[in-house]
Amino acid sequence: MTLRLSMKSALFGLSALALSASGALADQLSDIQAAGKIVAATEMHYAPFDMLEKGEYVGFDRDLFDEVAKELGVTPEYQDLPWTSILPGLEVDKFDFVLAPVTMTAERAERYAFTLPISDSTVAFVQRTGGDMETPEDAKGKTVGVQKGTAQQAQLEAYAETIGGIKIKEYGTPDEAYADLMTRRLDAVAGSAPLLDYLAKSRPEQFSVVKPPFGKPTYFAWVARQGEGDTLVAAINEALIKIQEDGRMAKIQEKWFGTATELPQEMPEL
């Protein structure tokens, strides 16, 4: 075989590989649409994004993704799983998509395909109403709860170093941390500002948010598997932009957060 023929064969092989890869990338979206359903996993203990009320799944994510599924022309099926099993479950194909709000970080972007932001996720503290924290810096030396394995935990740990130390306790769900806050086992709980604002708004006699939030501004998004999930994410992003532009996003935000917030229509810098 001549060098020219060898190079031609190699180029043909690369082209075939690229076409094969392109077809594989389209498989998840086309398979979902062919099946007529998309299976999405979340933890239904993350108010106001994901909650169980009388056994029924409700919340911001449910309302928003119902609209996205309409745009995709499929029926959504929702799974309730512990947060710590959701991202690993996505990687081993136990479901199609992660509906749990995931804080966008550069480290996670190396492993997962993020959608456009669905909400702000900057971190804040919540304390018992009447507590003595007036600013985030007042957390120094206090015992603070946070959900284990979250980006909020990482930001809390980083912030603790800057102010001289916080005793951090890890919890499986935010609800467990809130319960310990009320029984005075904790001085505060760290979490994303939208969740804590909703908590304080719903139960002002028990909880108050320490203003302002701390750490750098961050966003929540949904995620899919990298590679095969890229076309799925592209379709979901197109749906999210449409939902923002026609006013459905603002109505859902006002329902669950009490106010509408403009979100980026391009991927933010991580």
Coordinates of C-alpha atoms in Angstrom, one line a residue:
M1 CA 0.0 0.0 0.0
T2 CA 1.4 3.4 -0.9
L3 CA 1.7 6.3 1.6
R4 CA -1.0 8.2 -0.4
L5 CA -3.4 5.3 -0.1
S6 CA -2.6 4.8 3.5
M7 CA -3.3 8.4 4.4
K8 CA -6.5 8.3 2.3
S9 CA -7.7 5.2 4.2
A10 CA -6.8 6.8 7.5
L11 CA -8.8 10.0 6.6
F12 CA -11.8 7.9 5.5
G13 CA -11.6 6.0 8.8
L14 CA -11.6 9.2 10.8
S15 CA -14.6 10.5 8.8
A16 CA -16.5 7.3 9.4
L17 CA -15.7 7.6 13.1
A18 CA -16.9 11.2 13.2
L19 CA -20.1 10.2 11.5
S20 CA -20.6 7.3 13.9
A21 CA -19.9 9.6 16.9
S22 CA -22.4 12.2 15.5
G23 CA -25.0 9.5 15.3
A24 CA -24.3 8.4 18.8
L25 CA -24.7 11.9 20.1
A26 CA -28.2 12.1 18.6
D27 CA -29.2 8.8 20.1
Q28 CA -30.3 10.0 23.6
L29 CA -32.6 12.7 22.3
S30 CA -34.0 10.7 19.4
D31 CA -34.5 7.6 21.7
I32 CA -36.3 9.8 24.3
Q33 CA -38.6 11.2 21.6
A34 CA -39.2 7.8 20.1
A35 CA -40.1 6.4 23.5
G36 CA -42.3 9.5 24.1
K37 CA -41.0 10.0 27.7
I38 CA -38.0 11.3 29.6
V39 CA -37.0 10.0 33.0
A40 CA -35.6 12.7 35.3
A41 CA -34.3 12.3 38.8
T42 CA -34.3 14.7 41.7
E43 CA -34.5 14.8 45.5
M44 CA -38.0 15.8 46.5
H45 CA -36.9 17.4 49.8
Y46 CA -35.5 20.7 48.5
A47 CA -38.2 23.4 48.8
P48 CA -39.2 25.3 46.8
F49 CA -37.6 23.4 43.9
D50 CA -38.7 19.9 44.7
M51 CA -41.2 18.8 47.4
L52 CA -43.7 16.1 48.2
E53 CA -47.1 17.4 49.3
K54 CA -49.5 14.6 50.3
G55 CA -47.5 12.2 48.2
E56 CA -47.5 14.4 45.1
Y57 CA -44.4 15.9 43.6
V58 CA -44.6 19.7 43.4
G59 CA -42.2 22.6 43.1
F60 CA -40.4 25.0 40.8
D61 CA -38.5 22.2 39.0
R62 CA -41.7 20.3 38.4
D63 CA -43.6 23.2 36.9
L64 CA -40.7 24.3 34.8
F65 CA -39.8 20.9 33.5
D66 CA -43.4 20.1 32.7
E67 CA -43.3 23.0 30.3
V68 CA -39.9 21.9 28.9
A69 CA -41.3 18.4 28.3
K70 CA -44.2 19.9 26.3
E71 CA -41.7 21.7 24.1
L72 CA -39.8 18.4 23.5
G73 CA -43.1 16.5 22.8
V74 CA -42.5 13.9 25.5
T75 CA -44.0 12.9 28.9
P76 CA -41.8 13.4 32.0
E77 CA -41.4 10.7 34.5
Y78 CA -39.9 11.8 37.9
Q79 CA -37.8 9.7 40.3
D80 CA -37.2 10.7 43.9
L81 CA -33.6 9.8 45.0
P82 CA -31.2 10.9 47.7
W83 CA -29.0 13.7 46.5
T84 CA -25.8 11.7 47.0
S85 CA -26.9 9.0 44.5
I86 CA -28.2 11.3 41.8
L87 CA -25.1 12.3 39.9
P88 CA -23.5 8.8 40.2
G89 CA -26.9 7.4 39.0
L90 CA -26.7 9.6 35.9
E91 CA -23.3 8.4 35.0
V92 CA -24.4 4.7 35.0
D93 CA -27.5 5.4 32.9
K94 CA -30.1 4.8 35.6
F95 CA -32.2 7.7 34.2
D96 CA -32.0 10.2 31.4
F97 CA -31.6 13.5 33.1
V98 CA -30.9 15.2 36.5
L99 CA -33.7 17.6 37.4
A100 CA -32.3 18.4 40.9
P101 CA -30.9 21.9 40.8
V102 CA -27.1 21.5 40.5
T103 CA -24.8 24.4 41.3
M104 CA -22.8 25.2 38.2
T105 CA -19.0 24.8 38.8
A106 CA -16.0 24.4 36.5
E107 CA -15.2 21.1 38.1
R108 CA -18.7 19.6 37.4
A109 CA -18.6 21.0 33.9
E110 CA -15.7 18.7 33.2
R111 CA -17.9 15.7 33.9
Y112 CA -21.5 16.7 33.1
A113 CA -23.4 18.7 30.4
F114 CA -25.1 21.7 32.1
T115 CA -28.2 23.3 30.8
L116 CA -28.6 27.1 30.9
P117 CA -29.2 28.4 34.4
I118 CA -32.6 27.8 35.9
S119 CA -32.1 29.9 39.1
D120 CA -29.7 31.9 41.2
S121 CA -27.9 29.8 43.8
T122 CA -25.7 32.2 45.8
V123 CA -25.1 30.9 49.3
A124 CA -26.5 32.5 52.5
F125 CA -27.2 31.6 56.2
V126 CA -30.5 31.1 57.8
Q127 CA -30.9 31.3 61.6
R128 CA -33.8 31.0 64.1
T129 CA -35.9 34.2 64.2
G130 CA -34.4 36.4 66.9
G131 CA -30.9 34.9 66.4
D132 CA -27.8 37.1 67.0
M133 CA -26.2 36.9 63.6
E134 CA -26.5 40.3 61.9
T135 CA -24.0 39.7 59.0
P136 CA -22.4 36.5 57.5
E137 CA -19.2 37.3 59.4
D138 CA -21.0 36.6 62.7
A139 CA -20.9 32.8 61.8
K140 CA -17.3 32.8 63.1
G141 CA -17.1 30.2 65.9
K142 CA -20.7 29.0 65.5
T143 CA -22.0 25.6 64.5
V144 CA -23.5 25.6 61.0
G145 CA -25.3 22.8 59.2
V146 CA -25.1 22.1 55.5
Q147 CA -26.2 19.4 53.1
K148 CA -23.4 16.9 52.5
G149 CA -21.7 16.7 49.1
T150 CA -23.1 20.0 47.8
A151 CA -21.4 23.0 46.2
Q152 CA -22.8 24.9 49.1
Q153 CA -20.8 22.8 51.5
A154 CA -17.6 23.6 49.5
Q155 CA -18.4 27.3 49.6
L156 CA -19.1 27.2 53.3
E157 CA -15.8 25.5 54.0
A158 CA -14.0 28.1 51.9
Y159 CA -15.8 30.9 53.7
A160 CA -15.0 29.4 57.1
E161 CA -11.3 29.7 56.4
T162 CA -11.6 33.4 55.5
I163 CA -13.4 34.4 58.8
G164 CA -11.4 32.3 61.2
G165 CA -13.4 29.1 61.6
I166 CA -16.9 27.6 61.7
K167 CA -17.9 24.2 63.1
I168 CA -19.6 22.5 60.2
K169 CA -22.1 19.6 60.6
E170 CA -23.1 17.6 57.5
Y171 CA -26.7 16.5 56.8
G172 CA -28.3 14.2 54.3
T173 CA -31.1 16.7 53.5
P174 CA -31.7 20.4 54.3
D175 CA -34.9 19.4 56.2
E176 CA -32.7 17.5 58.7
A177 CA -30.5 20.5 59.2
Y178 CA -33.5 22.9 59.7
A179 CA -34.9 20.5 62.4
D180 CA -31.6 20.6 64.3
L181 CA -31.5 24.4 63.9
M182 CA -34.9 24.6 65.6
T183 CA -33.8 22.3 68.5
R184 CA -30.7 24.5 69.0
R185 CA -28.2 21.9 67.9
L186 CA -27.1 24.4 65.3
D187 CA -26.7 28.1 65.2
A188 CA -27.4 28.4 61.5
V189 CA -27.8 26.5 58.2
A190 CA -26.0 27.4 55.0
G191 CA -27.8 27.0 51.7
S192 CA -28.7 28.6 48.5
A193 CA -30.4 32.0 49.0
P194 CA -33.6 31.1 47.0
L195 CA -34.3 28.1 49.2
L196 CA -33.6 30.0 52.4
D197 CA -35.7 33.0 51.3
Y198 CA -38.6 30.6 50.6
L199 CA -38.2 29.0 54.0
A200 CA -38.2 32.3 55.9
K201 CA -41.1 33.6 53.8
S202 CA -43.1 30.4 54.6
R203 CA -42.2 30.3 58.3
P204 CA -41.2 33.8 59.4
E205 CA -41.9 33.0 63.1
Q206 CA -39.2 30.3 63.0
F207 CA -36.5 31.3 60.4
S208 CA -34.8 34.5 59.3
V209 CA -32.1 34.9 56.5
V210 CA -28.8 36.6 57.3
K211 CA -28.2 39.2 54.7
P212 CA -26.4 39.6 52.4
P213 CA -25.4 36.2 50.9
F214 CA -21.7 35.3 51.0
G215 CA -19.3 33.9 48.4
K216 CA -19.3 34.5 44.7
P217 CA -22.6 34.6 42.7
T218 CA -23.6 31.2 41.4
Y219 CA -26.4 29.6 39.4
F220 CA -28.4 26.4 39.5
A221 CA -28.8 24.3 36.3
W222 CA -29.9 20.8 35.3
V223 CA -27.5 18.3 33.9
A224 CA -27.2 15.4 31.4
R225 CA -24.4 13.0 30.6
Q226 CA -21.6 14.6 28.5
G227 CA -21.4 13.5 24.9
E228 CA -24.6 11.6 24.3
G229 CA -26.5 14.2 26.4
D230 CA -25.3 17.2 24.4
T231 CA -28.1 17.2 21.9
L232 CA -30.6 16.7 24.7
V233 CA -29.2 19.7 26.5
A234 CA -29.3 21.8 23.3
A235 CA -33.0 21.0 22.9
I236 CA -33.8 21.8 26.5
N237 CA -31.9 25.1 26.3
E238 CA -33.9 26.1 23.3
A239 CA -37.1 25.3 25.3
L240 CA -35.9 27.3 28.3
I241 CA -35.2 30.3 26.1
K242 CA -38.7 30.1 24.6
I243 CA -40.2 29.7 28.1
Q244 CA -38.4 32.8 29.3
E245 CA -39.3 34.9 26.3
D246 CA -43.0 34.0 26.3
G247 CA -43.4 34.8 30.0
R248 CA -44.0 31.3 31.4
M249 CA -40.7 31.4 33.3
A250 CA -41.6 34.6 35.1
K251 CA -45.0 33.2 36.2
I252 CA -43.3 30.1 37.6
Q253 CA -40.7 32.1 39.4
E254 CA -43.3 34.4 40.9
K255 CA -45.3 31.4 42.1
W256 CA -42.5 29.8 43.9
F257 CA -40.0 32.6 44.8
G258 CA -42.3 35.5 45.0
T259 CA -40.4 37.5 42.4
A260 CA -39.2 37.1 38.8
T261 CA -35.5 37.2 38.0
E262 CA -33.9 37.5 34.6
L263 CA -31.5 34.6 33.9
P264 CA -28.6 34.3 31.4
Q265 CA -29.5 33.0 27.9
E266 CA -25.9 32.1 27.4
M267 CA -23.7 29.8 29.5
P268 CA -22.1 31.9 32.3
E269 CA -18.4 31.8 32.9
L270 CA -17.6 29.3 35.6

